[in-house]
Coordinates of C-alpha atoms (C1' of nucleotides) in Angstrom, one line a residue:
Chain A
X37 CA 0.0 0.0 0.0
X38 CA 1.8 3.1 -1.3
X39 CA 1.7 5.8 1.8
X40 CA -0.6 8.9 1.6
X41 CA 0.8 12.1 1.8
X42 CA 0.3 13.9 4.9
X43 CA -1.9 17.1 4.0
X44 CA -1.9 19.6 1.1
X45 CA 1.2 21.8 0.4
X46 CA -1.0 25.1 0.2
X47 CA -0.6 26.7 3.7
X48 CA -1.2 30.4 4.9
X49 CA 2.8 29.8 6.3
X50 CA 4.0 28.6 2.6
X51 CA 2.0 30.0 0.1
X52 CA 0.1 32.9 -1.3
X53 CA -3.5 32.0 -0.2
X54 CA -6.6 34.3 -0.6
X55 CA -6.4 35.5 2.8
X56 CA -9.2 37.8 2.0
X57 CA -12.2 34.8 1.3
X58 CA -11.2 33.6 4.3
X59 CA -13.5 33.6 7.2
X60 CA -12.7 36.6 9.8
X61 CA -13.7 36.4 12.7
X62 CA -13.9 39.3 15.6
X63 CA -11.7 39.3 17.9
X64 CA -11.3 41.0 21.5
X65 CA -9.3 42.0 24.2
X66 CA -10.8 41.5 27.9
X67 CA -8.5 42.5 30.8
X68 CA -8.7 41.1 34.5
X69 CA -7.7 44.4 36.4
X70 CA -6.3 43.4 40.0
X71 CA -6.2 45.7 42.6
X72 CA -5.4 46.0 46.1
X73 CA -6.5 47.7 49.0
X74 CA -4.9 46.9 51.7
X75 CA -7.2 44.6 52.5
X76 CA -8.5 42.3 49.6
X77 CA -7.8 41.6 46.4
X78 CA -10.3 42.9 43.8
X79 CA -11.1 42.7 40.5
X80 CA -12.5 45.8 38.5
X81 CA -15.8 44.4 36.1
X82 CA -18.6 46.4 34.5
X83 CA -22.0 44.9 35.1
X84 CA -23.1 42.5 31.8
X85 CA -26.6 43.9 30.2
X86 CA -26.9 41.0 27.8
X87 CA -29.0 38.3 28.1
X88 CA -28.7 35.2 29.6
X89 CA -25.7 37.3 31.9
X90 CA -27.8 40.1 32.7
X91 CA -26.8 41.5 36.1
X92 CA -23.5 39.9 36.3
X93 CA -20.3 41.1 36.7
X94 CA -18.0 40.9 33.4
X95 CA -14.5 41.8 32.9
X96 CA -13.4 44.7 31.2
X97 CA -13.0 44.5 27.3
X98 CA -13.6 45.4 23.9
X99 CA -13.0 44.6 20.4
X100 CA -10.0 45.3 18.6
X101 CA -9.6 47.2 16.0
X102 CA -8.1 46.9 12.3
X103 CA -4.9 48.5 12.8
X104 CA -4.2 47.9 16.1
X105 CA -1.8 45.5 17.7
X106 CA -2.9 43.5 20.9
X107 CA -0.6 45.1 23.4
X108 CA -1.5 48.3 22.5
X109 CA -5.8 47.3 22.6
X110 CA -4.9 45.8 26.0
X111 CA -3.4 50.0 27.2
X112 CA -6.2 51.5 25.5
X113 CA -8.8 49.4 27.1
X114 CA -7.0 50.4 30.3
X115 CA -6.7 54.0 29.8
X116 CA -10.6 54.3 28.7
X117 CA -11.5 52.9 31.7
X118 CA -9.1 52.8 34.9
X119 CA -7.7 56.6 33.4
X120 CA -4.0 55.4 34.2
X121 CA -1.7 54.8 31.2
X122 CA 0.8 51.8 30.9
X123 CA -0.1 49.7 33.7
X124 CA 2.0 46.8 34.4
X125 CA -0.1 44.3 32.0
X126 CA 0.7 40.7 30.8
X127 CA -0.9 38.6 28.0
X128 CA -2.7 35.3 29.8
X129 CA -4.4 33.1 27.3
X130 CA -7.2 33.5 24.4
X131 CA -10.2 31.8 24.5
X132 CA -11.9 31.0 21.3
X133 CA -15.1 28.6 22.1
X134 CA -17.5 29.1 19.2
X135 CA -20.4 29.7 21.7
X136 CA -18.7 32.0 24.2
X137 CA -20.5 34.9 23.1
X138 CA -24.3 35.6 22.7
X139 CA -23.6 38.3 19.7
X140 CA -21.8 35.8 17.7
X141 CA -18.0 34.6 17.4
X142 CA -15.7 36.1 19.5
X143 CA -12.6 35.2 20.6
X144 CA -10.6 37.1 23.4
X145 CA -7.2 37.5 23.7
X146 CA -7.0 37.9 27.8
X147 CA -4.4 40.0 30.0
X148 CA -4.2 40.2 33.6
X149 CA -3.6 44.4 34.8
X150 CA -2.1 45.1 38.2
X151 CA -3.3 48.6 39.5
X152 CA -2.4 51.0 42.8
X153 CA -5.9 51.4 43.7
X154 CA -4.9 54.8 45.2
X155 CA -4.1 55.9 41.5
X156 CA -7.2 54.7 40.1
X157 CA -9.4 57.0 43.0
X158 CA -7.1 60.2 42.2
X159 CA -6.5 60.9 38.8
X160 CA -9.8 63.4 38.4
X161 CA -12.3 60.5 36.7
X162 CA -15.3 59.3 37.7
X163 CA -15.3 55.3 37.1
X164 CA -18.3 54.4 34.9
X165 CA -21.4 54.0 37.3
X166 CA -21.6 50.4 36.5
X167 CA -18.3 49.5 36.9
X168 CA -17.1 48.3 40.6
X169 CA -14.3 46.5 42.5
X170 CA -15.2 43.0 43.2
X171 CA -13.3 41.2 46.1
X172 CA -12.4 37.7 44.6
X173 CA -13.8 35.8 47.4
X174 CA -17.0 37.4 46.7
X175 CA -16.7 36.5 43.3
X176 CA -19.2 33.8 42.1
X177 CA -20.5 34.2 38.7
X178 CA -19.3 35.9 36.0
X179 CA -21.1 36.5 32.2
X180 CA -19.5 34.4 29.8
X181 CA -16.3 32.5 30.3
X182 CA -15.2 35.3 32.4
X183 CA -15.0 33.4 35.7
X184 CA -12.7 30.8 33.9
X185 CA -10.6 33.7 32.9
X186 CA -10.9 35.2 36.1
X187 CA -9.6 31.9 37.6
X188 CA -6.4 31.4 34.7
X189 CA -5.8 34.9 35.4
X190 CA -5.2 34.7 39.3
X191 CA -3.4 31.2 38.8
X192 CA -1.1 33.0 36.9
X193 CA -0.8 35.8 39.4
X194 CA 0.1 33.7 41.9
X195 CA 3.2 31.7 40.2
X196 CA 4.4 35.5 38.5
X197 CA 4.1 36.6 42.1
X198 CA 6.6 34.0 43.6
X199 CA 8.7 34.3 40.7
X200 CA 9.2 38.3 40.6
X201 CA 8.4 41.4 42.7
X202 CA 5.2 42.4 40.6
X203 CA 3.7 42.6 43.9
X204 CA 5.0 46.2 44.0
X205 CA 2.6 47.3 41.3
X206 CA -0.3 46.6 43.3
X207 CA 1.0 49.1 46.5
X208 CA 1.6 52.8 46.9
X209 CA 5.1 53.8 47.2
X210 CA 5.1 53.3 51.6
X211 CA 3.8 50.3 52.6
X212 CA 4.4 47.7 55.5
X213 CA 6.2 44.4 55.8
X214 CA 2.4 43.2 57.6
X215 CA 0.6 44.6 54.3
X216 CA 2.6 43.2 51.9
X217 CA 2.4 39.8 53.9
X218 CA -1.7 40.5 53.7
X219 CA -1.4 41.2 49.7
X220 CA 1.0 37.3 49.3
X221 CA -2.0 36.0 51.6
X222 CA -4.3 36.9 49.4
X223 CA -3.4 36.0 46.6
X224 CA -2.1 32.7 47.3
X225 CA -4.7 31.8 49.5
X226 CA -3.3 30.6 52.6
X227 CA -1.5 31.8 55.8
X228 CA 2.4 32.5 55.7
X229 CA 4.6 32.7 58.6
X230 CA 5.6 36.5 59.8
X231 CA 9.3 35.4 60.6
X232 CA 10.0 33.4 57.8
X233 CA 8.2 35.3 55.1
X234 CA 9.8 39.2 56.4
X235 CA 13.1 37.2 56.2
X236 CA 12.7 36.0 52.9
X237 CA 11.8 39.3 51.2
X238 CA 14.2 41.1 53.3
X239 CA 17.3 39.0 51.7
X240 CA 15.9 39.6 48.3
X241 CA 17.4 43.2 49.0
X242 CA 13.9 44.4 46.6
X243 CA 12.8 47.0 49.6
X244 CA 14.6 49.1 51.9
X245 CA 13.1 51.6 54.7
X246 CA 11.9 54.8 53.8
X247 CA 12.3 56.1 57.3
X248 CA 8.8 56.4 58.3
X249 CA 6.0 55.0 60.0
X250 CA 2.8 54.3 60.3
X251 CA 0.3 56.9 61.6
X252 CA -2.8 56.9 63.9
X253 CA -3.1 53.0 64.4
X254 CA -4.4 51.6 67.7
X255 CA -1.1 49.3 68.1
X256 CA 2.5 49.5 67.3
X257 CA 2.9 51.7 63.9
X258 CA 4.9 49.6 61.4
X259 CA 8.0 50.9 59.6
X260 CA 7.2 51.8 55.9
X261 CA 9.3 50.6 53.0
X262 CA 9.7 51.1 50.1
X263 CA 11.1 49.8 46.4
X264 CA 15.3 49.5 46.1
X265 CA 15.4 51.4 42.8
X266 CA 18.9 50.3 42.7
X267 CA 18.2 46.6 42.8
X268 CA 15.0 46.8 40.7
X269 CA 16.7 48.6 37.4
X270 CA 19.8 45.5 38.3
X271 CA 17.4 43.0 38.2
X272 CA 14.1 43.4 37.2
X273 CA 14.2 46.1 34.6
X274 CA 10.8 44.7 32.6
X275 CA 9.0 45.9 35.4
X276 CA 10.0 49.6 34.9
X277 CA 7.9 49.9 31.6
X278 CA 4.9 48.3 30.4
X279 CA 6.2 45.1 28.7
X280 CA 6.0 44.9 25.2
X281 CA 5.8 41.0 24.8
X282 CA 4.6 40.9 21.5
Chain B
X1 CA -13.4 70.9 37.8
X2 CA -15.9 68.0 37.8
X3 CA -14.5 64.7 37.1
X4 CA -15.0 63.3 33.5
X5 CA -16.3 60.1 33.4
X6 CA -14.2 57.1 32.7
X7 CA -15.3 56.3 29.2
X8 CA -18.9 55.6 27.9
X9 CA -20.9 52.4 29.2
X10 CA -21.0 51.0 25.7
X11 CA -19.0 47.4 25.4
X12 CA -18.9 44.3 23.9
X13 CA -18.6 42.9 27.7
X14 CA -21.5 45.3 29.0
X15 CA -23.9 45.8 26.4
X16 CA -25.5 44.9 23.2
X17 CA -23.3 45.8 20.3
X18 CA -22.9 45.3 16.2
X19 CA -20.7 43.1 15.4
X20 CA -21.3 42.6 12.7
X21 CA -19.6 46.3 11.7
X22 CA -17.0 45.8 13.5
X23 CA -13.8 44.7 12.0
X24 CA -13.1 41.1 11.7
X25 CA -9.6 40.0 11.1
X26 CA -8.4 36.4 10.2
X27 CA -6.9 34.1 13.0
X28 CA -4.6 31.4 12.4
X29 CA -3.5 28.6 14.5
X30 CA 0.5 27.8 14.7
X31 CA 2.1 25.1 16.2
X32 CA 6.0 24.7 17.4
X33 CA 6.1 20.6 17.0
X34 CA 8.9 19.0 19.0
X35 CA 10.2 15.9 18.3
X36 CA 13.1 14.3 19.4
X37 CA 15.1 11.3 17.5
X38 CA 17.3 10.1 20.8
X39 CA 20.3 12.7 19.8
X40 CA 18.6 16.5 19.3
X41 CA 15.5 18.3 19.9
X42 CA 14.2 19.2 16.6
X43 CA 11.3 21.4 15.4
X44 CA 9.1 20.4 12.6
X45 CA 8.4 23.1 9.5
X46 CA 7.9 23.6 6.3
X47 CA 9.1 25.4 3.7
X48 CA 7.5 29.1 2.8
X49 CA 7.5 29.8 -0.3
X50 CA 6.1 33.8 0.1
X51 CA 8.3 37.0 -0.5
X52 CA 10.1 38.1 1.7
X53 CA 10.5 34.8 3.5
X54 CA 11.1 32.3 0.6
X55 CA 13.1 29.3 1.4
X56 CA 12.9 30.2 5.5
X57 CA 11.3 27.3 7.5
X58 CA 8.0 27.9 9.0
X59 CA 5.7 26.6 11.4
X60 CA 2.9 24.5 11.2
X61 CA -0.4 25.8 10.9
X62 CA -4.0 27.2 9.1
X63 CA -6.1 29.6 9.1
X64 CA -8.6 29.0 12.0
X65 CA -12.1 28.3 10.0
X66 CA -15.6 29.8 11.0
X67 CA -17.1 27.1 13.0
X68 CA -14.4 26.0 15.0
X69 CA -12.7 25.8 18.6
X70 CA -8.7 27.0 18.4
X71 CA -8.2 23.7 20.8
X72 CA -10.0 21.5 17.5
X73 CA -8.1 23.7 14.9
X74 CA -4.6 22.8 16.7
X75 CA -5.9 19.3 16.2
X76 CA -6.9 19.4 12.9
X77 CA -3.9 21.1 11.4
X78 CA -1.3 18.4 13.7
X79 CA -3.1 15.7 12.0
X80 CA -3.0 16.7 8.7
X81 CA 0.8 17.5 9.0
X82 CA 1.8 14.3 11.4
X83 CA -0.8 11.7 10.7
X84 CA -1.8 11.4 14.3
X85 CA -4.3 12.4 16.3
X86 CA -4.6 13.9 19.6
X87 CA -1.0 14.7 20.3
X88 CA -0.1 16.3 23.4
X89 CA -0.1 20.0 23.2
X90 CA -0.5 23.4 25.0
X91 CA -1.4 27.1 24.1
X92 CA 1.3 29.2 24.3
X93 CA 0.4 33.1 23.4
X94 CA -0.8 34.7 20.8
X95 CA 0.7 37.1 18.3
X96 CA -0.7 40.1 16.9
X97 CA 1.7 42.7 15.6
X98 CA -0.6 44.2 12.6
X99 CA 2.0 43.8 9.8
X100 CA 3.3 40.2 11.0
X101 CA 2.0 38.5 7.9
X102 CA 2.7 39.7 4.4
X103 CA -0.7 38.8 3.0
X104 CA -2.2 41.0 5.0
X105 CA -3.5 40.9 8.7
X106 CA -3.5 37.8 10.8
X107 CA -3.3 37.4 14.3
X108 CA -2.1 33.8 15.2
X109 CA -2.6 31.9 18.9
X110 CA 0.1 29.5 19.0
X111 CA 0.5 26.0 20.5
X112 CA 3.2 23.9 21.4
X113 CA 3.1 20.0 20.6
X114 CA 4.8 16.8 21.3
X115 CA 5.6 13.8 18.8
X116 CA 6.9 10.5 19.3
X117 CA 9.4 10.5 16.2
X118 CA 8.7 7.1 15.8
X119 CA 4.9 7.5 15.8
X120 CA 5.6 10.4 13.0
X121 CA 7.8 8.0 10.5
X122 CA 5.9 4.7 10.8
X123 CA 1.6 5.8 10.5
X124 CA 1.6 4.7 6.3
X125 CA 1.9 8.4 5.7
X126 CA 4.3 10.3 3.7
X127 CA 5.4 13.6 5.2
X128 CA 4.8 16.2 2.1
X129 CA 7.8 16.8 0.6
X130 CA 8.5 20.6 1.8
X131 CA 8.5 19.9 5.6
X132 CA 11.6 19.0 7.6
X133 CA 12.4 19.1 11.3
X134 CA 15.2 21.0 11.8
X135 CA 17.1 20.5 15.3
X136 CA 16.7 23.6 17.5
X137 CA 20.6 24.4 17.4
X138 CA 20.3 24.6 13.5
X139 CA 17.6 27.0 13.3
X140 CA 19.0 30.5 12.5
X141 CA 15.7 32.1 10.9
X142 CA 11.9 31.7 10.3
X143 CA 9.6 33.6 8.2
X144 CA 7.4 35.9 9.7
X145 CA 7.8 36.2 13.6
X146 CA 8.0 32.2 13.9
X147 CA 12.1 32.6 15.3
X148 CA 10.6 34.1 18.5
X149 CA 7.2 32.1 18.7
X150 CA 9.3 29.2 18.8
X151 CA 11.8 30.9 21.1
X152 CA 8.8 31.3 23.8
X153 CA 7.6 27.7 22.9
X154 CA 10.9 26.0 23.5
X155 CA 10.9 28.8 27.3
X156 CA 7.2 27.4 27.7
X157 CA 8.6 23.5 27.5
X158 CA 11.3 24.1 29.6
X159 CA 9.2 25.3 32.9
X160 CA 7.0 22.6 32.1
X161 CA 9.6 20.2 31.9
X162 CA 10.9 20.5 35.7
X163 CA 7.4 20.8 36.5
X164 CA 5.5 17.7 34.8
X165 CA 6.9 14.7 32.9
X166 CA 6.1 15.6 29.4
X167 CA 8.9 14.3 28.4
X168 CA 7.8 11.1 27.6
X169 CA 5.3 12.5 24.9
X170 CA 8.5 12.4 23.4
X171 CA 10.4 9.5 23.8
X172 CA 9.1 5.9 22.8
X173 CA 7.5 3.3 25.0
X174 CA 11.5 1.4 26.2
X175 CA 13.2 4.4 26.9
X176 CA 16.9 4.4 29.0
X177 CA 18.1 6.9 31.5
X178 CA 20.8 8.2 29.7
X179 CA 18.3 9.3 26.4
X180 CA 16.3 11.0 29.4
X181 CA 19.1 12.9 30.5
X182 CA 19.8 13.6 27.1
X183 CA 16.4 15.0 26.6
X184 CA 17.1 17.2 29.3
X185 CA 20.2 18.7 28.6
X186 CA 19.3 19.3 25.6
X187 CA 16.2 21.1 26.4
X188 CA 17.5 22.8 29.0
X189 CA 20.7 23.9 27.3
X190 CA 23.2 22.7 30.1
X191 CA 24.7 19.7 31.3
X192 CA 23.4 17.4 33.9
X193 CA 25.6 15.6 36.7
X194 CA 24.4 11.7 35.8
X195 CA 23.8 10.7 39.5
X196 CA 21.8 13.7 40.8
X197 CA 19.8 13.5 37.6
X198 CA 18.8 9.4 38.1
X199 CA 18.6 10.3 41.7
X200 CA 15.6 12.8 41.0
X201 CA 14.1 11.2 38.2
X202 CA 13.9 7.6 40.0
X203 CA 12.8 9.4 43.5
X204 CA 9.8 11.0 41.5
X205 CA 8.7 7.1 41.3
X206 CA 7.5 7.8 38.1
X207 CA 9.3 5.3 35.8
X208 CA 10.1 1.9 36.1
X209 CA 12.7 -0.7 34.9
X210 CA 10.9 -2.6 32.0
X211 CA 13.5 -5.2 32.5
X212 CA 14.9 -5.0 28.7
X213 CA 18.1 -4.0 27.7
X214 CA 19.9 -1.7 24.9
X215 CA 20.8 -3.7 21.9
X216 CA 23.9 -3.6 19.4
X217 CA 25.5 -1.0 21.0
X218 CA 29.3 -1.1 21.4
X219 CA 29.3 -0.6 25.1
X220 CA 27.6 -1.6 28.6
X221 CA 23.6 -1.9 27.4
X222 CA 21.6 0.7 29.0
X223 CA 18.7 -0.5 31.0
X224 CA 15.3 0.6 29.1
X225 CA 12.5 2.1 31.3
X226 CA 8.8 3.1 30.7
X227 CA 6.6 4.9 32.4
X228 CA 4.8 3.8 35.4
X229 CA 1.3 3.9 34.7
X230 CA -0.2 3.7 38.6
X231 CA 1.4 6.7 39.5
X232 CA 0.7 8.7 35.8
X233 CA -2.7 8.3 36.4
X234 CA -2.8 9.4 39.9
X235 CA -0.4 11.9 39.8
X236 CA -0.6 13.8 36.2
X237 CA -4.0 12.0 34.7
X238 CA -4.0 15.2 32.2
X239 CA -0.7 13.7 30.4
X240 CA -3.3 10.8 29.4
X241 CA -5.6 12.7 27.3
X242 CA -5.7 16.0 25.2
X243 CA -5.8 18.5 27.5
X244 CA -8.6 21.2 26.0
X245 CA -8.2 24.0 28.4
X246 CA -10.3 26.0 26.6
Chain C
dT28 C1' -2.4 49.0 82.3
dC29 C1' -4.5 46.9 78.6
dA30 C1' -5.4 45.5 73.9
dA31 C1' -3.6 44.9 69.5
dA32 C1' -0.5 44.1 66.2
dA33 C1' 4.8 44.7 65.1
dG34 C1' 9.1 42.9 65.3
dT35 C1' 12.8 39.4 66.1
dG36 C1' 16.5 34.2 65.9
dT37 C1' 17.4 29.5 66.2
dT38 C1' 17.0 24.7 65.2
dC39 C1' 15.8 21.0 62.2
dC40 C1' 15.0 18.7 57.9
dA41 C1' 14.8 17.8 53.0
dG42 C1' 16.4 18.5 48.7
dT43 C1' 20.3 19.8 45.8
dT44 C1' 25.2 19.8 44.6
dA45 C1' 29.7 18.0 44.1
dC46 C1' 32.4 14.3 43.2
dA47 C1' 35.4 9.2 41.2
dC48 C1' 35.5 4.6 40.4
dC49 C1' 34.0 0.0 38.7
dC50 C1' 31.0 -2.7 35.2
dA51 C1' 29.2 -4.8 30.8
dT52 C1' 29.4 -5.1 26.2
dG53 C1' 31.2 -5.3 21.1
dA54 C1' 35.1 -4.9 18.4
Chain D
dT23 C1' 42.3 -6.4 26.2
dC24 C1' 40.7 -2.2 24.9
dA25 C1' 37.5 1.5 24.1
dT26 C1' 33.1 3.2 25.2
dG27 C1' 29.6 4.7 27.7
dG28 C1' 26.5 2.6 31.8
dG29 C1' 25.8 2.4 36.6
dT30 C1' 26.6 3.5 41.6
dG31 C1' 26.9 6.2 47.1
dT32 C1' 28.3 9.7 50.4
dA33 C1' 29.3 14.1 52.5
dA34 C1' 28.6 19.1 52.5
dC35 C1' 25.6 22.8 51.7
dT36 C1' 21.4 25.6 51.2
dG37 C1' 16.9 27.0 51.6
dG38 C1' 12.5 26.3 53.7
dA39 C1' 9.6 25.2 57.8
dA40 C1' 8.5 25.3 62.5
dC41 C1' 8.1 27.8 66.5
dA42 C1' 7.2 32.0 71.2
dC43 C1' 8.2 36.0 73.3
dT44 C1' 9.2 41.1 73.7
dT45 C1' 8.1 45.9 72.0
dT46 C1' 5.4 49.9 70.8
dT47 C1' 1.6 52.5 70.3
dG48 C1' -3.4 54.4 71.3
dA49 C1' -7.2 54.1 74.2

DNA sequence: TCAAAAGTGTTCCAGTTACACCCATGA
DNA sequence: TCATGGGTGTAACTGGAACACTTTTGA
């Protein structure tokens, strides 16, 4: 039996093919915006008007546009609606179920945002009226797939988190050893141990002391640190700009 | 000064929008297919015959067709090209510069895969004439941005490497220690001391001696392994199946 | 002076690294 | 018997985990 040929030749990575009788298919950009408030982590979503999600949450998106590349859909999505320019943002996975919208085929290309909260409350906007901060433990449905992205988003978080000081996008310039140890809690879900975890990112050498302290809390005020610009242009540069991955 | 609102209300997440009118934009599917012959990683392509890239090696893949799941379409185009189905593979990222392709805009999502070079040579198929694998060390361009897709493939398999056995997607049923570590090193890009490495690999309990030997060779016979099956499915049941993540 | 949370060191264990010689086979 | 690569164990080191008390502030 004389062997088949595996496949055609003709291939959109070989050869001229009409490109333009090909199906297109709209495609879009949905960012999962973490933020931080000393407290919980949230997630910024606008509330879905579209049936069968009408009422729930859904992340923060849009469709992208002829001439524009993803990264740059991503910091325009971002700007229109947190008002803050080149946030620290990474590409996470695209979905592309046929059904996953209700208006028709759309796939989305997903990135996970880390904002200072404080920055997002005091840059002279008003955030859309149906856009809010949802704590992720409160978190139970989402329209579309947008709880699975939610989920791929924060497992991502977490190993990033363990791997590099990204942490620091989420905080304001001060913060304390306790809230920083609240934000790793957080985010990977369980309790860590004060000695052992202040001793760990103390030898990184990522923070130093700013010199002050904590103000007006009923208990011993904690020292405030702050990033080693030093180290952090050494060793982490990519987290000085917005990354360009693409 | 009253505070401008954060953009309008008006989103494909939030509300009913046409989509029809919005641009749509072809999506192809890539995928970096590793396969490894018991001396080098290699890299299947195929040759692209398009201006500016003629004669450059390029990946596998299609354009992504109307009614279909990008999880199906990695399927499709791996067993049109390799004559078997349901081959381990992953999404990596996807790519979306706007002038990336010379026919015009494409935005691809790109997978990596795993073959069993023995599976790839003996199905009855013939491979089409224009497609080679190339070991990774050969490689010194691609057409289109395919150099640095399978740049963050080959980073993507490494992590996983250390994290998961996946490397016996790519090594046949008898294999011996010192092909594994061979594997390795060459995946990794460094040597690896030959006791620490059996050490780990035997602790992880995860192979076990088949009780065959090497054959014909001009030295000591290596003792061949295989995979132990208990532990696989208790441990890393998603290396037995597909994975759609989607 | 009390309540509340901040800050601080040491010991133990597990996993990784470094390292050198004998063994089985075919030629 | 030689050349070639296969197979083996131990000691030192390193990083993570467990764990309890003292200090500083505001009320």
């Amino acid at each position: 039996m004389k062997g088949k040929e595996i496949s055609s030749v003709e291939n959109i990575n070989s050869h001229i093919e009409e490109i333009e009788n090909h199906a297109k298919i709209a495609v879009s950009v949905d960012c999962v915006i973490f933020g931080y408030d000393m407290e919980e982590l949230k997630v910024l979503t606008i509330e879905c008007n579209m049936d069968p999600y009408k009422g729930h949450p859904s992340l923060i998106g849009d469709l992208l546009d002829e001439g524009e590349d993803l990264d740059q859909a991503a910091n325009r999505i971002l700007k229109e609606r947190t008002g803050i320019d080149n946030l620290y943002l990474e590409q996470i996975k695209t979905f592309g179920k046929v059904d996953r919208h209700p208006l028709g085929r759309v796939i989305t290309v997903t990135y996970f945002a880390l904002v200072k909260k404080a920055d997002y409350n005091s840059n002279g906007m008003r955030p859309s009226p149906n856009s809010q901060w949802i704590a992720l433990s409160q978190i139970e449905e989402m329209a579309f797939d947008h709880l699975t992205i939610t989920n791929v988003a924060l497992d991502t978080l977490r190993k990033k988190l363990l791997e590099y000081p990204i942490w620091m996008k989420l905080l304001p310039i001060d913060f304390s050893l306790p809230e920083l140890q609240n934000l790793f809690e957080n985010i990977i879900g369980k309790p860590l141990d004060k000695r052992n975890f202040r001793k760990k990112i103390l030898s990184l050498d990522i923070i130093q002391e700013s010199g002050k302290k904590q103000k007006d809390v009923p208990h011993r005020p904690a020292n405030l640190y702050r990033v080693n610009q030093k180290k952090l242009k050494k060793e982490y540069s990519f987290l000085l700009k917005n990354p360009f991955h693409n």
